[in-house]
mmCIF file of C-alpha atoms in Angstrom:
data_model
loop_
_atom_site.group_PDB
_atom_site.id
_atom_site.type_symbol
_atom_site.label_atom_id
_atom_site.label_comp_id
_atom_site.label_asym_id
_atom_site.label_seq_id
_atom_site.Cartn_x
_atom_site.Cartn_y
_atom_site.Cartn_z
ATOM 1 C CA MET A 209 41.636 69.410 -126.491
ATOM 2 C CA SER A 210 37.776 69.305 -126.212
ATOM 3 C CA VAL A 211 37.798 71.642 -123.281
ATOM 4 C CA PRO A 212 39.904 74.748 -122.889
ATOM 5 C CA ARG A 213 42.776 74.274 -120.390
ATOM 6 C CA ILE A 214 44.444 77.283 -118.731
ATOM 7 C CA ALA A 215 47.386 78.115 -116.402
ATOM 8 C CA ALA A 216 46.910 80.097 -113.342
ATOM 9 C CA VAL A 217 49.791 81.603 -111.864
ATOM 10 C CA HIS A 218 48.308 82.716 -108.346
ATOM 11 C CA ASP A 219 48.264 82.484 -104.644
ATOM 12 C CA LEU A 220 46.191 80.356 -102.716
ATOM 13 C CA SER A 221 44.328 81.191 -99.489
ATOM 14 C CA CYS A 222 42.582 78.687 -98.070
ATOM 15 C CA PHE A 223 39.522 80.480 -96.045
ATOM 16 C CA GLY A 224 38.403 83.642 -97.557
ATOM 17 C CA ARG A 225 37.017 83.423 -101.066
ATOM 18 C CA CYS A 226 40.146 85.502 -103.082
ATOM 19 C CA SER A 227 43.110 84.092 -105.794
ATOM 20 C CA LEU A 228 42.939 80.570 -106.321
ATOM 21 C CA THR A 229 39.826 79.927 -104.070
ATOM 22 C CA ILE A 230 37.752 81.958 -106.938
ATOM 23 C CA VAL A 231 39.713 81.059 -109.822
ATOM 24 C CA MET A 232 39.272 77.274 -109.991
ATOM 25 C CA PRO A 233 35.678 76.606 -109.016
ATOM 26 C CA VAL A 234 34.555 79.863 -111.933
ATOM 27 C CA LEU A 235 37.042 78.620 -114.413
ATOM 28 C CA SER A 236 35.640 74.769 -114.154
ATOM 29 C CA ALA A 237 32.081 75.791 -113.626
ATOM 30 C CA MET A 238 32.457 77.490 -116.535
ATOM 31 C CA GLY A 239 34.180 74.134 -118.879
ATOM 32 C CA VAL A 240 37.392 75.231 -118.687
ATOM 33 C CA GLN A 241 40.024 72.885 -117.116
ATOM 34 C CA CYS A 242 42.504 74.953 -113.971
ATOM 35 C CA CYS A 243 45.997 74.342 -113.736
ATOM 36 C CA PRO A 244 46.809 75.861 -111.077
ATOM 37 C CA LEU A 245 50.474 77.124 -110.738
ATOM 38 C CA PRO A 246 50.843 78.133 -106.882
ATOM 39 C CA THR A 247 53.315 80.979 -105.741
ATOM 40 C CA ALA A 248 51.698 81.039 -102.430
ATOM 41 C CA LEU A 249 49.778 79.045 -99.399
ATOM 42 C CA LEU A 250 48.222 80.686 -96.887
ATOM 43 C CA SER A 251 45.617 79.935 -94.218
ATOM 44 C CA THR A 252 43.568 82.764 -94.921
ATOM 45 C CA HIS A 253 43.959 86.181 -97.151
ATOM 46 C CA THR A 254 45.183 89.041 -95.174
ATOM 47 C CA GLY A 255 42.652 91.434 -95.511
ATOM 48 C CA GLY A 256 40.565 91.774 -91.938
ATOM 49 C CA PHE A 257 42.542 88.318 -90.668
ATOM 50 C CA GLN A 258 44.977 88.536 -88.618
ATOM 51 C CA GLY A 259 48.447 86.244 -87.599
ATOM 52 C CA ASN A 260 47.833 83.753 -91.246
ATOM 53 C CA THR A 261 50.167 81.281 -92.426
ATOM 54 C CA PHE A 262 52.560 81.963 -94.944
ATOM 55 C CA LEU A 263 54.206 78.980 -96.812
ATOM 56 C CA ASP A 264 55.978 80.717 -100.155
ATOM 57 C CA LEU A 265 55.688 78.483 -103.577
ATOM 58 C CA THR A 266 58.486 79.895 -105.289
ATOM 59 C CA GLY A 267 60.839 77.382 -104.925
ATOM 60 C CA GLN A 268 57.970 75.192 -106.642
ATOM 61 C CA MET A 269 57.255 77.549 -109.613
ATOM 62 C CA GLU A 270 60.321 76.154 -111.770
ATOM 63 C CA PRO A 271 59.952 72.364 -110.839
ATOM 64 C CA ILE A 272 56.300 72.206 -111.622
ATOM 65 C CA ALA A 273 56.500 74.317 -115.108
ATOM 66 C CA ALA A 274 59.627 71.897 -116.099
ATOM 67 C CA HIS A 275 57.184 68.846 -115.306
ATOM 68 C CA TRP A 276 54.853 70.127 -117.404
ATOM 69 C CA ARG A 277 57.421 70.171 -120.169
ATOM 70 C CA ALA A 278 58.167 67.073 -119.872
ATOM 71 C CA GLU A 279 54.875 65.881 -119.814
ATOM 72 C CA GLY A 280 54.297 67.885 -123.243
ATOM 73 C CA VAL A 281 51.529 70.095 -120.981
ATOM 74 C CA LYS A 282 49.911 72.802 -123.531
ATOM 75 C CA PHE A 283 47.673 75.366 -122.625
ATOM 76 C CA ASP A 284 45.145 77.571 -124.255
ATOM 77 C CA ALA A 285 45.889 80.564 -122.201
ATOM 78 C CA ILE A 286 47.904 82.061 -118.573
ATOM 79 C CA TYR A 287 45.905 83.858 -116.728
ATOM 80 C CA THR A 288 48.472 85.486 -114.426
ATOM 81 C CA GLY A 289 47.383 87.553 -111.061
ATOM 82 C CA PHE A 290 49.547 88.472 -107.426
ATOM 83 C CA MET A 291 52.426 88.166 -107.092
ATOM 84 C CA GLY A 292 54.877 88.302 -104.173
ATOM 85 C CA SER A 293 57.892 89.044 -105.211
ATOM 86 C CA GLN A 294 60.560 90.043 -108.348
ATOM 87 C CA GLU A 295 61.577 86.797 -108.276
ATOM 88 C CA GLN A 296 58.330 84.858 -108.887
ATOM 89 C CA ILE A 297 57.519 88.024 -111.601
ATOM 90 C CA ALA A 298 60.536 86.787 -113.039
ATOM 91 C CA LEU A 299 59.628 83.310 -113.405
ATOM 92 C CA THR A 300 56.272 83.802 -114.444
ATOM 93 C CA GLU A 301 57.825 86.063 -117.059
ATOM 94 C CA ALA A 302 59.887 82.759 -118.075
ATOM 95 C CA PHE A 303 56.852 79.992 -118.044
ATOM 96 C CA ILE A 304 54.839 83.140 -120.273
ATOM 97 C CA ARG A 305 58.171 83.096 -122.998
ATOM 98 C CA GLU A 306 58.004 78.711 -122.809
ATOM 99 C CA PHE A 307 54.483 77.771 -122.733
ATOM 100 C CA ARG A 308 53.089 80.593 -125.064
ATOM 101 C CA ARG A 309 51.848 79.665 -128.459
ATOM 102 C CA PRO A 310 50.303 81.184 -131.285
ATOM 103 C CA GLU A 311 46.360 80.382 -130.316
ATOM 104 C CA CYS A 312 47.322 81.051 -126.494
ATOM 105 C CA ARG A 313 46.413 84.256 -124.653
ATOM 106 C CA VAL A 314 47.874 85.432 -122.543
ATOM 107 C CA ILE A 315 45.965 87.417 -119.260
ATOM 108 C CA VAL A 316 47.636 89.405 -116.833
ATOM 109 C CA ASP A 317 45.673 90.674 -113.913
ATOM 110 C CA PRO A 318 48.439 93.305 -112.899
ATOM 111 C CA VAL A 319 47.579 93.159 -108.941
ATOM 112 C CA MET A 320 49.197 96.012 -107.284
ATOM 113 C CA GLY A 321 46.215 98.265 -105.286
ATOM 114 C CA ASP A 322 43.572 99.546 -105.207
ATOM 115 C CA HIS A 323 41.923 103.182 -104.355
ATOM 116 C CA GLY A 324 44.470 105.148 -105.332
ATOM 117 C CA LYS A 325 47.205 103.007 -102.843
ATOM 118 C CA THR A 326 49.706 99.923 -103.550
ATOM 119 C CA TYR A 327 49.771 97.321 -101.669
ATOM 120 C CA ARG A 328 51.577 96.720 -98.832
ATOM 121 C CA THR A 329 54.552 94.568 -99.918
ATOM 122 C CA TYR A 330 54.500 95.804 -103.197
ATOM 123 C CA THR A 331 57.664 97.897 -103.433
ATOM 124 C CA PRO A 332 58.205 100.482 -106.481
ATOM 125 C CA GLU A 333 60.579 97.784 -108.210
ATOM 126 C CA MET A 334 57.803 95.596 -108.022
ATOM 127 C CA CYS A 335 55.722 97.727 -109.790
ATOM 128 C CA ARG A 336 57.718 98.373 -113.053
ATOM 129 C CA ALA A 337 58.802 94.690 -112.245
ATOM 130 C CA MET A 338 54.584 94.048 -113.321
ATOM 131 C CA ALA A 339 54.604 96.376 -115.837
ATOM 132 C CA ASP A 340 57.111 94.300 -117.495
ATOM 133 C CA LEU A 341 55.135 91.265 -117.183
ATOM 134 C CA ALA A 342 51.960 92.943 -118.124
ATOM 135 C CA ALA A 343 53.504 94.353 -121.671
ATOM 136 C CA LEU A 344 53.976 90.084 -122.345
ATOM 137 C CA ALA A 345 50.037 90.283 -122.254
ATOM 138 C CA ASP A 346 47.326 89.402 -124.510
ATOM 139 C CA VAL A 347 44.780 91.386 -122.196
ATOM 140 C CA ILE A 348 45.454 93.227 -119.219
ATOM 141 C CA THR A 349 42.749 94.221 -116.365
ATOM 142 C CA PRO A 350 43.982 96.830 -114.291
ATOM 143 C CA ASN A 351 41.732 99.101 -111.815
ATOM 144 C CA ARG A 352 42.547 102.556 -111.803
ATOM 145 C CA THR A 353 45.035 102.386 -109.344
ATOM 146 C CA GLU A 354 47.282 100.003 -111.547
ATOM 147 C CA ALA A 355 46.691 102.251 -114.507
ATOM 148 C CA ALA A 356 48.038 105.219 -112.696
ATOM 149 C CA LEU A 357 50.863 103.287 -111.857
ATOM 150 C CA LEU A 358 51.654 101.137 -115.646
ATOM 151 C CA LEU A 359 50.896 104.764 -116.545
ATOM 152 C CA GLY A 360 53.572 106.981 -114.421
ATOM 153 C CA GLU A 361 50.269 108.942 -113.701
ATOM 154 C CA GLU A 362 48.726 110.872 -110.533
ATOM 155 C CA TYR A 363 45.791 108.709 -109.486
ATOM 156 C CA GLU A 364 43.792 111.476 -109.055
ATOM 157 C CA ASN A 365 44.172 112.284 -112.849
ATOM 158 C CA ILE A 366 42.884 108.473 -113.618
ATOM 159 C CA ARG A 367 38.996 109.916 -114.184
ATOM 160 C CA LEU A 368 36.809 106.588 -115.068
ATOM 161 C CA ASP A 369 33.645 108.922 -115.062
ATOM 162 C CA ARG A 370 33.668 110.369 -118.629
ATOM 163 C CA GLU A 371 33.891 108.387 -121.665
ATOM 164 C CA ALA A 372 36.485 110.510 -123.670
ATOM 165 C CA ASP A 373 38.499 110.000 -120.701
ATOM 166 C CA CYS A 374 38.056 105.727 -120.287
ATOM 167 C CA ARG A 375 38.934 105.797 -124.403
ATOM 168 C CA ARG A 376 42.177 108.006 -123.725
ATOM 169 C CA TRP A 377 43.560 105.653 -120.773
ATOM 170 C CA CYS A 378 42.390 102.441 -122.227
ATOM 171 C CA GLU A 379 44.482 103.219 -125.482
ATOM 172 C CA ALA A 380 47.891 104.770 -123.292
ATOM 173 C CA LEU A 381 47.026 101.305 -121.684
ATOM 174 C CA SER A 382 47.055 99.117 -124.925
ATOM 175 C CA LEU A 383 50.767 100.282 -125.888
ATOM 176 C CA GLU A 384 50.026 101.636 -129.066
ATOM 177 C CA GLY A 385 47.403 99.338 -130.037
ATOM 178 C CA ARG A 386 49.762 95.772 -129.339
ATOM 179 C CA ARG A 387 47.231 94.709 -126.342
ATOM 180 C CA SER A 388 43.629 94.771 -125.462
ATOM 181 C CA VAL A 389 42.745 96.321 -122.481
ATOM 182 C CA ILE A 390 39.692 95.992 -119.738
ATOM 183 C CA LEU A 391 40.245 98.850 -118.108
ATOM 184 C CA THR A 392 37.441 98.230 -114.432
ATOM 185 C CA GLY A 393 35.779 100.562 -111.888
ATOM 186 C CA VAL A 394 34.452 102.265 -114.617
ATOM 187 C CA SER A 395 31.690 104.340 -113.624
ATOM 188 C CA LEU A 396 29.327 106.888 -116.718
ATOM 189 C CA THR A 397 26.212 106.902 -114.716
ATOM 190 C CA PRO A 398 25.884 106.925 -110.519
ATOM 191 C CA ASP A 399 23.642 103.806 -110.301
ATOM 192 C CA THR A 400 26.251 101.416 -113.243
ATOM 193 C CA VAL A 401 29.873 99.637 -112.887
ATOM 194 C CA GLY A 402 32.412 97.680 -115.087
ATOM 195 C CA ALA A 403 34.864 98.473 -117.676
ATOM 196 C CA ALA A 404 36.175 99.978 -120.666
ATOM 197 C CA CYS A 405 37.639 97.550 -122.988
ATOM 198 C CA PHE A 406 40.214 98.397 -125.585
ATOM 199 C CA ASP A 407 40.203 95.414 -127.699
ATOM 200 C CA ARG A 408 43.361 95.442 -130.026
ATOM 201 C CA GLY A 409 41.547 93.024 -133.197
ATOM 202 C CA LYS A 410 38.757 96.552 -133.700
ATOM 203 C CA GLY A 411 41.357 98.887 -132.658
ATOM 204 C CA ARG A 412 38.380 100.800 -130.671
ATOM 205 C CA VAL A 413 36.802 100.888 -126.585
ATOM 206 C CA GLU A 414 33.484 99.492 -125.861
ATOM 207 C CA PHE A 415 31.936 99.855 -122.550
ATOM 208 C CA ALA A 416 30.107 96.971 -120.502
ATOM 209 C CA ALA A 417 28.543 97.689 -117.906
ATOM 210 C CA ALA A 418 26.202 96.870 -114.733
ATOM 211 C CA PRO A 419 23.850 97.427 -111.736
ATOM 212 C CA LEU A 420 26.018 99.011 -108.785
ATOM 213 C CA VAL A 421 25.541 97.876 -106.005
ATOM 214 C CA ASP A 422 26.986 99.325 -102.634
ATOM 215 C CA GLY A 423 29.647 98.025 -100.397
ATOM 216 C CA ALA A 424 33.108 96.605 -101.153
ATOM 217 C CA PHE A 425 33.784 92.891 -100.743
ATOM 218 C CA HIS A 426 36.989 91.205 -101.009
ATOM 219 C CA GLY A 427 37.705 89.092 -104.178
ATOM 220 C CA THR A 428 35.190 90.891 -106.295
ATOM 221 C CA GLY A 429 38.521 91.387 -108.642
ATOM 222 C CA ASP A 430 39.472 88.603 -108.763
ATOM 223 C CA LEU A 431 35.738 87.607 -109.732
ATOM 224 C CA PHE A 432 35.533 89.571 -112.289
ATOM 225 C CA ALA A 433 39.008 88.288 -114.094
ATOM 226 C CA SER A 434 37.583 85.002 -113.451
ATOM 227 C CA VAL A 435 35.344 85.300 -115.129
ATOM 228 C CA LEU A 436 36.581 87.195 -118.308
ATOM 229 C CA ALA A 437 39.537 84.859 -118.502
ATOM 230 C CA GLY A 438 36.500 81.482 -118.950
ATOM 231 C CA ALA A 439 34.897 83.527 -121.415
ATOM 232 C CA LEU A 440 37.538 84.546 -123.136
ATOM 233 C CA ALA A 441 39.308 80.717 -123.106
ATOM 234 C CA ARG A 442 35.246 79.593 -124.298
ATOM 235 C CA GLY A 443 36.243 81.973 -127.786
ATOM 236 C CA ARG A 444 33.719 84.716 -125.845
ATOM 237 C CA ARG A 445 34.657 88.146 -127.457
ATOM 238 C CA LEU A 446 36.399 90.675 -125.817
ATOM 239 C CA THR A 447 33.656 93.294 -124.926
ATOM 240 C CA GLU A 448 31.339 90.348 -124.314
ATOM 241 C CA ALA A 449 33.304 88.592 -122.173
ATOM 242 C CA ALA A 450 33.467 92.014 -120.178
ATOM 243 C CA HIS A 451 29.932 92.141 -119.385
ATOM 244 C CA LEU A 452 29.535 88.286 -118.740
ATOM 245 C CA ALA A 453 31.713 89.507 -115.839
ATOM 246 C CA ALA A 454 30.709 92.206 -114.694
ATOM 247 C CA GLU A 455 26.761 90.719 -115.090
ATOM 248 C CA PHE A 456 27.969 88.094 -112.512
ATOM 249 C CA THR A 457 30.238 89.896 -110.528
ATOM 250 C CA SER A 458 27.090 92.632 -109.977
ATOM 251 C CA GLN A 459 24.970 89.441 -109.040
ATOM 252 C CA CYS A 460 27.387 87.551 -106.718
ATOM 253 C CA VAL A 461 27.784 91.247 -104.352
ATOM 254 C CA ARG A 462 24.181 91.879 -104.249
ATOM 255 C CA ARG A 463 24.315 88.364 -103.322
ATOM 256 C CA THR A 464 26.149 89.020 -100.440
ATOM 257 C CA ARG A 465 25.331 91.853 -99.730
ATOM 258 C CA GLU A 466 21.574 90.838 -99.010
ATOM 259 C CA ALA A 467 22.867 87.501 -97.036
ATOM 260 C CA GLY A 468 25.267 89.167 -94.947
ATOM 261 C CA PRO A 469 28.116 87.237 -93.821
ATOM 262 C CA PRO A 470 31.372 89.070 -92.701
ATOM 263 C CA ARG A 471 32.759 90.924 -95.224
ATOM 264 C CA ARG A 472 36.244 89.287 -94.954
ATOM 265 C CA GLU A 473 35.001 85.964 -96.067
ATOM 266 C CA GLY A 474 34.699 87.697 -99.901
ATOM 267 C CA VAL A 475 32.292 87.368 -101.750
ATOM 268 C CA ASP A 476 29.518 85.096 -101.844
ATOM 269 C CA PHE A 477 29.922 84.023 -105.444
ATOM 270 C CA GLU A 478 29.237 80.033 -105.324
ATOM 271 C CA PRO A 479 25.759 79.555 -104.949
ATOM 272 C CA LEU A 480 25.525 81.787 -108.384
ATOM 273 C CA LEU A 481 28.017 78.944 -110.210
ATOM 274 C CA TRP A 482 25.366 77.734 -112.044
ATOM 275 C CA ARG A 483 24.306 80.659 -114.229
ATOM 276 C CA LEU A 484 27.700 80.486 -115.792
ATOM 277 C CA GLY A 485 27.605 76.953 -116.047
ATOM 278 C CA GLN A 486 23.972 77.812 -117.110
ATOM 279 C CA ARG A 487 25.394 80.749 -119.813
ATOM 280 C CA MET A 488 28.447 78.690 -121.527
ATOM 281 C CA GLU A 489 26.119 75.480 -122.165
ATOM 282 C CA ALA A 490 25.442 77.643 -125.976
ATOM 283 C CA GLU A 491 28.778 78.395 -126.650
ATOM 284 C CA PRO A 492 30.771 75.570 -127.681
ATOM 285 C CA CYS A 493 34.578 75.208 -127.011
ATOM 286 C CA ARG A 494 36.663 76.746 -129.540
ATOM 287 C CA ASN A 495 39.112 74.228 -129.638
#
């Protein structure tokens, strides 16, 4: 394949930037083919909107995978995000086991919660199932809350403002060095935010940071993880990919804050997509 191909297991919210409405344009702008395996169809995302429609697509996940299998479709990476049920997590595990190859990298964003709380749809059983799914990953991208859930730690114990603590938690999340870790929300100085990156190939933790912009906007986690996935598919090193993801997310948040659209509409990233394409121009595809 001349163009890297990623299978993206996410939901599709038709309005409000998150999940596949971020994943697909970001990967396309980076010169990566996105093949969505949708888990649900919603009229809007659930943050700030009321009365959204919801169509559960769990029953379509295996038939789609079966058709891809029959057609001999292969992927350079598999990238997973929010899951709506334990059944979806189990189907995603089966999909990974079937479609992964030695050269296919599995990137799991273990979406379970934020700000010390799980999302309202997540039960303890789902969190344990997500931990099992993450155990299959080559790279995971937890935030502070998700790190606590994966490690069975109290949220208050996960400090991300000191290098020593970040190194400790990254190494703990790596399953004794078997998977790489991008721990997001790291802020080692008051004016920066980014990630601590444990590269299983190097066996050490490095840091990626970008300017901190005040304000919280829907979709920033999906934006960061999508840029990271695209950069990895294009052959960038782990910390380099995290740097690009942190910088682009920071730029988009700044633009959104200055433009002032309703926050529930998400981060205003589309006008800056050309920057990702420009950054990738000089970077050849790995295939």
